[in-house]
Amino acid sequence: MCGSLAAVESFPERLSFCSDRNRADLVADCRRVFTAHTVEKEESESSGKTYWLPIGTSPACALEQIVQEILQWHQHRLSIHDATGAEWWTLWMDGEEDDVGWHWDADYEARDRGDVKHPFLATVTYLEAGGSVAPTAIVEACREESIMAGNGAVIHSAHLSLPVPGKHICFDGTLLHGAPVELRNVFGCVPRTGKKRSARSTLLVNIWRGHRPRDPQRLPSEVAAKLGPVTVASPFALGSQRAAASCELVVGHGVSAQEMSWSFGESDGLSVAFPVPLEAAEASKDADTIRLHFTDGRCGCVG
């Protein structure tokens, strides 16, 4: 199964809570451990701390319990037998213009030594969907090693995921991704005004195989002690194991689209661009995950 890993999969109701109190407690815990502040457009990745949960380790708090259950669920469904552990962190964004710059998840310490290593699987679980409505965006077939060697890449597919509480997505850990606020109009989202609403709280878990990144360490015991405790019965329920089909929008000859581009990486030395159909919001009505498929000479690029 590992050999046929899907580029992107979405599980819209994967995480459901036994009560509003359970959800509120978990959101509060996410904010407490949040260290990776909003990624500026000129930065290539989150500049905060990530944590490590080794295989076979007992969780020390409710957050680690959920991380472990996400790890074990993917191990089982993908037949992963050589996982070393889960790297995890949280994002908490309460501004309508907050977003996450384009980047590759990697062992950044190893990368600085010229050894580029990526997680096997990257996952995002949306706990609260207020604040920024920037969708998670993932582009296929853009490998960091090739791009950093000076080779450009053509984008034939881009996946967009709208934040929805309880939704869980996973994708190939080598793929370029971000959460650009400019893409919110694809889902018909507009900036909110007036009364302040809840923040966007996200739990991110990367699964590593055959390698253990050096930088992330176990959540400090003094921090874990301040978070919700591990429970005998999980405070949340894992829903359907079947991935939902994405709404596919074909962007080809004759389709009106806006060419969008972003700079990223060190000193904004790289860029990603692709056409976004102008009528996407209407065509994808009620969808929370979209796959843009470029054809008939239309495409995106990274370089």
mmCIF file of C-alpha atoms in Angstrom:
data_model
loop_
_atom_site.group_PDB
_atom_site.id
_atom_site.type_symbol
_atom_site.label_atom_id
_atom_site.label_comp_id
_atom_site.label_asym_id
_atom_site.label_seq_id
_atom_site.Cartn_x
_atom_site.Cartn_y
_atom_site.Cartn_z
ATOM 1 C CA MET A 1 0.000 0.000 0.000
ATOM 2 C CA CYS A 2 2.841 2.400 0.747
ATOM 3 C CA GLY A 3 3.922 2.162 -2.866
ATOM 4 C CA SER A 4 0.587 3.563 -4.046
ATOM 5 C CA LEU A 5 0.340 6.495 -1.643
ATOM 6 C CA ALA A 6 -2.266 8.971 -2.853
ATOM 7 C CA ALA A 7 -1.049 12.529 -3.399
ATOM 8 C CA VAL A 8 -3.840 13.992 -1.249
ATOM 9 C CA GLU A 9 -6.751 12.456 0.678
ATOM 10 C CA SER A 10 -9.547 14.141 2.625
ATOM 11 C CA PHE A 11 -11.664 12.736 5.458
ATOM 12 C CA PRO A 12 -14.326 15.421 6.101
ATOM 13 C CA GLU A 13 -15.691 14.037 9.376
ATOM 14 C CA ARG A 14 -12.728 12.088 10.642
ATOM 15 C CA LEU A 15 -12.637 13.724 14.076
ATOM 16 C CA SER A 16 -15.806 14.195 16.104
ATOM 17 C CA PHE A 17 -15.927 15.131 19.764
ATOM 18 C CA CYS A 18 -18.029 13.614 22.523
ATOM 19 C CA SER A 19 -18.986 17.103 23.691
ATOM 20 C CA ASP A 20 -18.385 20.793 23.006
ATOM 21 C CA ARG A 21 -16.351 20.831 26.208
ATOM 22 C CA ASN A 22 -13.969 18.195 24.834
ATOM 23 C CA ARG A 23 -13.448 20.234 21.687
ATOM 24 C CA ALA A 24 -12.971 23.489 23.609
ATOM 25 C CA ASP A 25 -10.413 21.857 25.908
ATOM 26 C CA LEU A 26 -8.421 20.518 22.964
ATOM 27 C CA VAL A 27 -8.486 23.889 21.189
ATOM 28 C CA ALA A 28 -7.230 25.543 24.390
ATOM 29 C CA ASP A 29 -4.402 23.002 24.599
ATOM 30 C CA CYS A 30 -3.440 23.690 20.983
ATOM 31 C CA ARG A 31 -3.126 27.370 21.754
ATOM 32 C CA ARG A 32 -0.994 26.658 24.827
ATOM 33 C CA VAL A 33 1.604 24.719 22.872
ATOM 34 C CA PHE A 34 1.472 26.940 19.806
ATOM 35 C CA THR A 35 4.895 28.310 18.981
ATOM 36 C CA ALA A 36 5.045 28.522 15.188
ATOM 37 C CA HIS A 37 3.567 31.946 14.531
ATOM 38 C CA THR A 38 1.977 32.855 11.216
ATOM 39 C CA VAL A 39 4.472 32.259 8.429
ATOM 40 C CA GLU A 40 5.301 35.446 6.585
ATOM 41 C CA LYS A 41 5.263 35.331 2.815
ATOM 42 C CA GLU A 42 9.043 35.722 2.619
ATOM 43 C CA GLU A 43 9.688 32.764 4.914
ATOM 44 C CA SER A 44 9.939 29.215 3.635
ATOM 45 C CA GLU A 45 8.598 27.363 6.649
ATOM 46 C CA SER A 46 7.220 27.737 10.153
ATOM 47 C CA SER A 47 9.980 29.041 12.384
ATOM 48 C CA GLY A 48 8.693 27.556 15.625
ATOM 49 C CA LYS A 49 9.215 24.384 17.589
ATOM 50 C CA THR A 50 7.834 20.993 16.651
ATOM 51 C CA TYR A 51 7.528 18.002 18.954
ATOM 52 C CA TRP A 52 8.295 14.302 18.633
ATOM 53 C CA LEU A 53 6.307 11.272 19.742
ATOM 54 C CA PRO A 54 8.323 8.063 19.242
ATOM 55 C CA ILE A 55 6.731 4.783 18.228
ATOM 56 C CA GLY A 56 5.683 2.749 21.258
ATOM 57 C CA THR A 57 5.725 5.681 23.698
ATOM 58 C CA SER A 58 2.832 6.258 26.075
ATOM 59 C CA PRO A 59 1.203 9.684 25.565
ATOM 60 C CA ALA A 60 1.542 12.161 28.438
ATOM 61 C CA CYS A 61 -1.479 14.346 27.651
ATOM 62 C CA ALA A 62 -4.644 14.435 25.547
ATOM 63 C CA LEU A 63 -2.880 16.139 22.636
ATOM 64 C CA GLU A 64 -0.251 13.402 22.477
ATOM 65 C CA GLN A 65 -3.037 10.833 22.733
ATOM 66 C CA ILE A 66 -4.641 12.217 19.580
ATOM 67 C CA VAL A 67 -1.259 12.413 17.836
ATOM 68 C CA GLN A 68 -0.671 8.754 18.676
ATOM 69 C CA GLU A 69 -4.103 7.695 17.432
ATOM 70 C CA ILE A 70 -3.588 9.566 14.144
ATOM 71 C CA LEU A 71 -0.194 7.876 13.764
ATOM 72 C CA GLN A 72 -1.566 4.403 14.516
ATOM 73 C CA TRP A 73 -4.564 4.856 12.227
ATOM 74 C CA HIS A 74 -2.364 5.700 9.243
ATOM 75 C CA GLN A 75 0.078 2.920 10.134
ATOM 76 C CA HIS A 76 -2.777 0.430 9.964
ATOM 77 C CA ARG A 77 -4.515 1.688 6.824
ATOM 78 C CA LEU A 78 -1.270 2.158 4.837
ATOM 79 C CA SER A 79 0.570 -0.891 6.237
ATOM 80 C CA ILE A 80 3.477 1.206 7.501
ATOM 81 C CA HIS A 81 5.836 -1.143 9.341
ATOM 82 C CA ASP A 82 8.936 1.035 9.666
ATOM 83 C CA ALA A 83 7.562 4.266 11.143
ATOM 84 C CA THR A 84 9.952 5.923 13.601
ATOM 85 C CA GLY A 85 7.434 8.301 15.128
ATOM 86 C CA ALA A 86 5.310 11.395 14.647
ATOM 87 C CA GLU A 87 6.505 14.980 14.446
ATOM 88 C CA TRP A 88 3.710 17.292 15.536
ATOM 89 C CA TRP A 89 2.854 20.917 16.240
ATOM 90 C CA THR A 90 -0.105 23.251 16.319
ATOM 91 C CA LEU A 91 -1.126 26.428 14.523
ATOM 92 C CA TRP A 92 -3.398 29.025 16.071
ATOM 93 C CA MET A 93 -4.369 31.953 13.830
ATOM 94 C CA ASP A 94 -7.018 34.524 14.682
ATOM 95 C CA GLY A 95 -6.492 37.171 11.988
ATOM 96 C CA GLU A 96 -8.549 37.243 8.791
ATOM 97 C CA GLU A 97 -5.394 37.907 6.765
ATOM 98 C CA ASP A 98 -3.261 35.250 8.464
ATOM 99 C CA ASP A 99 -1.864 32.600 6.167
ATOM 100 C CA VAL A 100 0.975 30.115 5.800
ATOM 101 C CA GLY A 101 3.676 30.608 3.186
ATOM 102 C CA TRP A 102 4.561 27.967 0.609
ATOM 103 C CA HIS A 103 7.093 25.444 1.885
ATOM 104 C CA TRP A 104 8.209 21.823 2.006
ATOM 105 C CA ASP A 105 8.106 19.949 5.304
ATOM 106 C CA ALA A 106 11.544 18.508 5.974
ATOM 107 C CA ASP A 107 14.194 17.652 8.508
ATOM 108 C CA TYR A 108 15.502 21.210 8.480
ATOM 109 C CA GLU A 109 18.627 20.416 10.491
ATOM 110 C CA ALA A 110 19.584 17.724 7.974
ATOM 111 C CA ARG A 111 18.744 20.061 5.092
ATOM 112 C CA ASP A 112 21.233 22.618 6.441
ATOM 113 C CA ARG A 113 23.854 19.881 6.111
ATOM 114 C CA GLY A 114 22.848 19.232 2.507
ATOM 115 C CA ASP A 115 20.862 16.085 3.267
ATOM 116 C CA VAL A 116 17.250 16.666 2.210
ATOM 117 C CA LYS A 117 14.788 14.351 3.941
ATOM 118 C CA HIS A 118 10.996 14.644 4.022
ATOM 119 C CA PRO A 119 8.323 12.961 6.136
ATOM 120 C CA PHE A 120 6.516 10.036 4.550
ATOM 121 C CA LEU A 121 3.076 11.484 5.233
ATOM 122 C CA ALA A 122 1.909 14.963 6.232
ATOM 123 C CA THR A 123 -1.464 15.421 7.932
ATOM 124 C CA VAL A 124 -3.655 18.370 8.906
ATOM 125 C CA THR A 125 -6.583 18.164 11.321
ATOM 126 C CA TYR A 126 -8.789 21.243 11.586
ATOM 127 C CA LEU A 127 -10.132 21.728 15.124
ATOM 128 C CA GLU A 128 -11.581 25.213 14.802
ATOM 129 C CA ALA A 129 -12.164 27.121 11.565
ATOM 130 C CA GLY A 130 -12.603 30.761 12.519
ATOM 131 C CA GLY A 131 -9.989 33.446 11.916
ATOM 132 C CA SER A 132 -8.236 32.916 8.604
ATOM 133 C CA VAL A 133 -10.239 31.128 5.935
ATOM 134 C CA ALA A 134 -7.181 30.531 3.766
ATOM 135 C CA PRO A 135 -7.449 27.005 2.330
ATOM 136 C CA THR A 136 -4.619 24.519 2.588
ATOM 137 C CA ALA A 137 -3.078 24.288 -0.898
ATOM 138 C CA ILE A 138 -0.931 21.384 -2.140
ATOM 139 C CA VAL A 139 0.666 21.079 -5.572
ATOM 140 C CA GLU A 140 1.698 17.767 -7.092
ATOM 141 C CA ALA A 141 5.023 16.725 -8.602
ATOM 142 C CA CYS A 142 7.178 19.583 -7.302
ATOM 143 C CA ARG A 143 10.112 17.956 -5.508
ATOM 144 C CA GLU A 144 12.379 20.157 -3.436
ATOM 145 C CA GLU A 145 15.616 18.498 -4.542
ATOM 146 C CA SER A 146 14.885 19.173 -8.204
ATOM 147 C CA ILE A 147 13.729 22.744 -7.613
ATOM 148 C CA MET A 148 16.743 23.602 -5.450
ATOM 149 C CA ALA A 149 18.997 22.168 -8.162
ATOM 150 C CA GLY A 150 17.668 24.858 -10.481
ATOM 151 C CA ASN A 151 15.156 22.748 -12.351
ATOM 152 C CA GLY A 152 11.704 24.224 -12.722
ATOM 153 C CA ALA A 153 8.596 22.083 -12.398
ATOM 154 C CA VAL A 154 5.296 22.115 -14.252
ATOM 155 C CA ILE A 155 2.120 21.906 -12.156
ATOM 156 C CA HIS A 156 -0.663 19.801 -13.639
ATOM 157 C CA SER A 157 -2.726 19.474 -10.445
ATOM 158 C CA ALA A 158 -3.330 21.558 -7.331
ATOM 159 C CA HIS A 159 -5.457 20.556 -4.345
ATOM 160 C CA LEU A 160 -7.305 23.064 -2.153
ATOM 161 C CA SER A 161 -8.785 22.163 1.245
ATOM 162 C CA LEU A 162 -11.188 24.461 3.075
ATOM 163 C CA PRO A 163 -10.765 24.384 6.877
ATOM 164 C CA VAL A 164 -13.770 22.602 8.422
ATOM 165 C CA PRO A 165 -13.843 21.544 12.112
ATOM 166 C CA GLY A 166 -13.215 17.802 12.418
ATOM 167 C CA LYS A 167 -11.854 17.456 8.884
ATOM 168 C CA HIS A 168 -8.609 15.530 8.444
ATOM 169 C CA ILE A 169 -6.433 15.592 5.332
ATOM 170 C CA CYS A 170 -3.211 13.791 4.527
ATOM 171 C CA PHE A 171 -0.766 14.078 1.660
ATOM 172 C CA ASP A 172 2.574 12.899 0.354
ATOM 173 C CA GLY A 173 5.143 14.470 2.695
ATOM 174 C CA THR A 174 7.407 15.517 -0.185
ATOM 175 C CA LEU A 175 4.853 17.908 -1.715
ATOM 176 C CA LEU A 176 5.002 21.707 -1.751
ATOM 177 C CA HIS A 177 2.153 23.269 0.213
ATOM 178 C CA GLY A 178 0.916 26.360 2.037
ATOM 179 C CA ALA A 179 -2.250 28.241 2.959
ATOM 180 C CA PRO A 180 -2.337 31.457 0.887
ATOM 181 C CA VAL A 181 -5.129 33.787 1.946
ATOM 182 C CA GLU A 182 -5.576 34.904 -1.678
ATOM 183 C CA LEU A 183 -7.150 31.527 -2.469
ATOM 184 C CA ARG A 184 -10.091 31.903 -0.093
ATOM 185 C CA ASN A 185 -12.287 33.241 -2.902
ATOM 186 C CA VAL A 186 -12.137 29.817 -4.558
ATOM 187 C CA PHE A 187 -14.616 28.664 -1.922
ATOM 188 C CA GLY A 188 -16.615 31.880 -1.983
ATOM 189 C CA CYS A 189 -15.101 33.042 1.305
ATOM 190 C CA VAL A 190 -14.844 36.759 1.981
ATOM 191 C CA PRO A 191 -13.241 38.654 4.860
ATOM 192 C CA ARG A 192 -15.511 38.909 7.861
ATOM 193 C CA THR A 193 -16.360 42.216 9.490
ATOM 194 C CA GLY A 194 -17.949 43.159 12.772
ATOM 195 C CA LYS A 195 -17.990 40.773 15.709
ATOM 196 C CA LYS A 196 -14.774 38.840 16.220
ATOM 197 C CA ARG A 197 -15.161 35.111 15.734
ATOM 198 C CA SER A 198 -13.195 32.070 16.837
ATOM 199 C CA ALA A 199 -9.651 31.422 15.707
ATOM 200 C CA ARG A 200 -8.338 28.797 13.318
ATOM 201 C CA SER A 201 -6.827 25.968 15.338
ATOM 202 C CA THR A 202 -5.009 23.176 13.566
ATOM 203 C CA LEU A 203 -3.149 20.064 14.669
ATOM 204 C CA LEU A 204 -0.397 18.988 12.284
ATOM 205 C CA VAL A 205 1.157 15.527 12.438
ATOM 206 C CA ASN A 206 3.908 14.285 10.132
ATOM 207 C CA ILE A 207 4.694 10.574 10.023
ATOM 208 C CA TRP A 208 8.321 9.605 9.476
ATOM 209 C CA ARG A 209 9.655 6.306 8.139
ATOM 210 C CA GLY A 210 13.244 5.077 8.385
ATOM 211 C CA HIS A 211 14.513 8.401 9.732
ATOM 212 C CA ARG A 212 14.179 10.430 12.905
ATOM 213 C CA PRO A 213 14.615 14.221 12.521
ATOM 214 C CA ARG A 214 17.026 15.590 15.124
ATOM 215 C CA ASP A 215 15.403 18.902 16.081
ATOM 216 C CA PRO A 216 11.943 17.914 17.391
ATOM 217 C CA GLN A 217 11.957 16.643 20.969
ATOM 218 C CA ARG A 218 9.322 15.208 23.277
ATOM 219 C CA LEU A 219 6.842 17.749 24.653
ATOM 220 C CA PRO A 220 8.363 18.929 27.968
ATOM 221 C CA SER A 221 6.763 17.217 30.958
ATOM 222 C CA GLU A 222 6.045 20.541 32.647
ATOM 223 C CA VAL A 223 4.043 21.627 29.580
ATOM 224 C CA ALA A 224 2.222 18.297 29.254
ATOM 225 C CA ALA A 225 1.229 18.531 32.927
ATOM 226 C CA LYS A 226 -0.705 21.735 32.192
ATOM 227 C CA LEU A 227 -2.700 20.163 29.355
ATOM 228 C CA GLY A 228 -5.722 17.885 29.339
ATOM 229 C CA PRO A 229 -4.906 14.399 30.662
ATOM 230 C CA VAL A 230 -4.884 11.097 28.818
ATOM 231 C CA THR A 231 -8.243 9.364 29.158
ATOM 232 C CA VAL A 232 -9.118 5.663 29.188
ATOM 233 C CA ALA A 233 -11.827 6.302 26.614
ATOM 234 C CA SER A 234 -10.713 8.646 23.845
ATOM 235 C CA PRO A 235 -12.455 12.050 24.085
ATOM 236 C CA PHE A 236 -13.064 11.990 20.353
ATOM 237 C CA ALA A 237 -14.342 9.531 17.796
ATOM 238 C CA LEU A 238 -12.669 8.607 14.539
ATOM 239 C CA GLY A 239 -15.205 8.659 11.740
ATOM 240 C CA SER A 240 -15.227 7.166 8.262
ATOM 241 C CA GLN A 241 -12.042 5.533 7.002
ATOM 242 C CA ARG A 242 -13.040 6.189 3.401
ATOM 243 C CA ALA A 243 -11.569 9.269 1.764
ATOM 244 C CA ALA A 244 -14.084 11.641 0.203
ATOM 245 C CA ALA A 245 -13.932 12.444 -3.496
ATOM 246 C CA SER A 246 -12.709 15.935 -4.334
ATOM 247 C CA CYS A 247 -14.650 18.308 -6.541
ATOM 248 C CA GLU A 248 -12.579 18.348 -9.736
ATOM 249 C CA LEU A 249 -12.386 21.543 -11.756
ATOM 250 C CA VAL A 250 -10.756 21.282 -15.177
ATOM 251 C CA VAL A 251 -8.872 24.403 -16.186
ATOM 252 C CA GLY A 252 -8.296 24.177 -19.907
ATOM 253 C CA HIS A 253 -8.848 26.023 -23.155
ATOM 254 C CA GLY A 254 -11.619 28.599 -22.908
ATOM 255 C CA VAL A 255 -11.876 28.562 -19.097
ATOM 256 C CA SER A 256 -11.632 32.044 -17.596
ATOM 257 C CA ALA A 257 -8.993 31.996 -14.899
ATOM 258 C CA GLN A 258 -6.854 34.385 -12.905
ATOM 259 C CA GLU A 259 -3.133 33.728 -12.997
ATOM 260 C CA MET A 260 -1.974 33.811 -9.382
ATOM 261 C CA SER A 261 1.611 33.727 -8.152
ATOM 262 C CA TRP A 262 3.513 33.814 -4.879
ATOM 263 C CA SER A 263 7.157 34.214 -3.939
ATOM 264 C CA PHE A 264 8.630 31.999 -1.247
ATOM 265 C CA GLY A 265 11.855 30.548 0.055
ATOM 266 C CA GLU A 266 15.016 32.274 1.185
ATOM 267 C CA SER A 267 14.991 35.914 0.046
ATOM 268 C CA ASP A 268 11.862 35.148 -1.982
ATOM 269 C CA GLY A 269 14.083 33.355 -4.459
ATOM 270 C CA LEU A 270 11.421 30.887 -5.581
ATOM 271 C CA SER A 271 7.926 31.285 -6.949
ATOM 272 C CA VAL A 272 4.820 29.190 -7.488
ATOM 273 C CA ALA A 273 2.073 30.121 -9.939
ATOM 274 C CA PHE A 274 -1.055 28.555 -11.386
ATOM 275 C CA PRO A 275 -4.379 29.646 -12.921
ATOM 276 C CA VAL A 276 -7.435 29.778 -10.656
ATOM 277 C CA PRO A 277 -10.828 29.591 -12.423
ATOM 278 C CA LEU A 278 -12.915 32.720 -11.884
ATOM 279 C CA GLU A 279 -16.138 30.752 -11.442
ATOM 280 C CA ALA A 280 -14.650 28.224 -9.034
ATOM 281 C CA ALA A 281 -16.870 29.243 -6.110
ATOM 282 C CA GLU A 282 -20.064 28.568 -8.064
ATOM 283 C CA ALA A 283 -18.779 25.407 -9.733
ATOM 284 C CA SER A 284 -17.619 23.932 -6.425
ATOM 285 C CA LYS A 285 -20.664 24.892 -4.400
ATOM 286 C CA ASP A 286 -20.887 22.960 -1.113
ATOM 287 C CA ALA A 287 -17.474 21.341 -1.709
ATOM 288 C CA ASP A 288 -14.745 21.605 0.918
ATOM 289 C CA THR A 289 -11.956 20.004 -1.132
ATOM 290 C CA ILE A 290 -11.140 20.926 -4.736
ATOM 291 C CA ARG A 291 -8.687 19.488 -7.230
ATOM 292 C CA LEU A 292 -7.679 21.862 -10.007
ATOM 293 C CA HIS A 293 -6.634 19.897 -13.089
ATOM 294 C CA PHE A 294 -4.765 21.887 -15.734
ATOM 295 C CA THR A 295 -5.008 20.770 -19.364
ATOM 296 C CA ASP A 296 -5.052 22.020 -22.974
ATOM 297 C CA GLY A 297 -1.810 23.905 -22.521
ATOM 298 C CA ARG A 298 -2.831 25.464 -19.211
ATOM 299 C CA CYS A 299 -0.550 24.703 -16.283
ATOM 300 C CA GLY A 300 1.237 26.107 -13.294
ATOM 301 C CA CYS A 301 4.929 26.265 -12.510
ATOM 302 C CA VAL A 302 7.415 26.299 -9.647
ATOM 303 C CA GLY A 303 10.942 27.591 -9.944
#
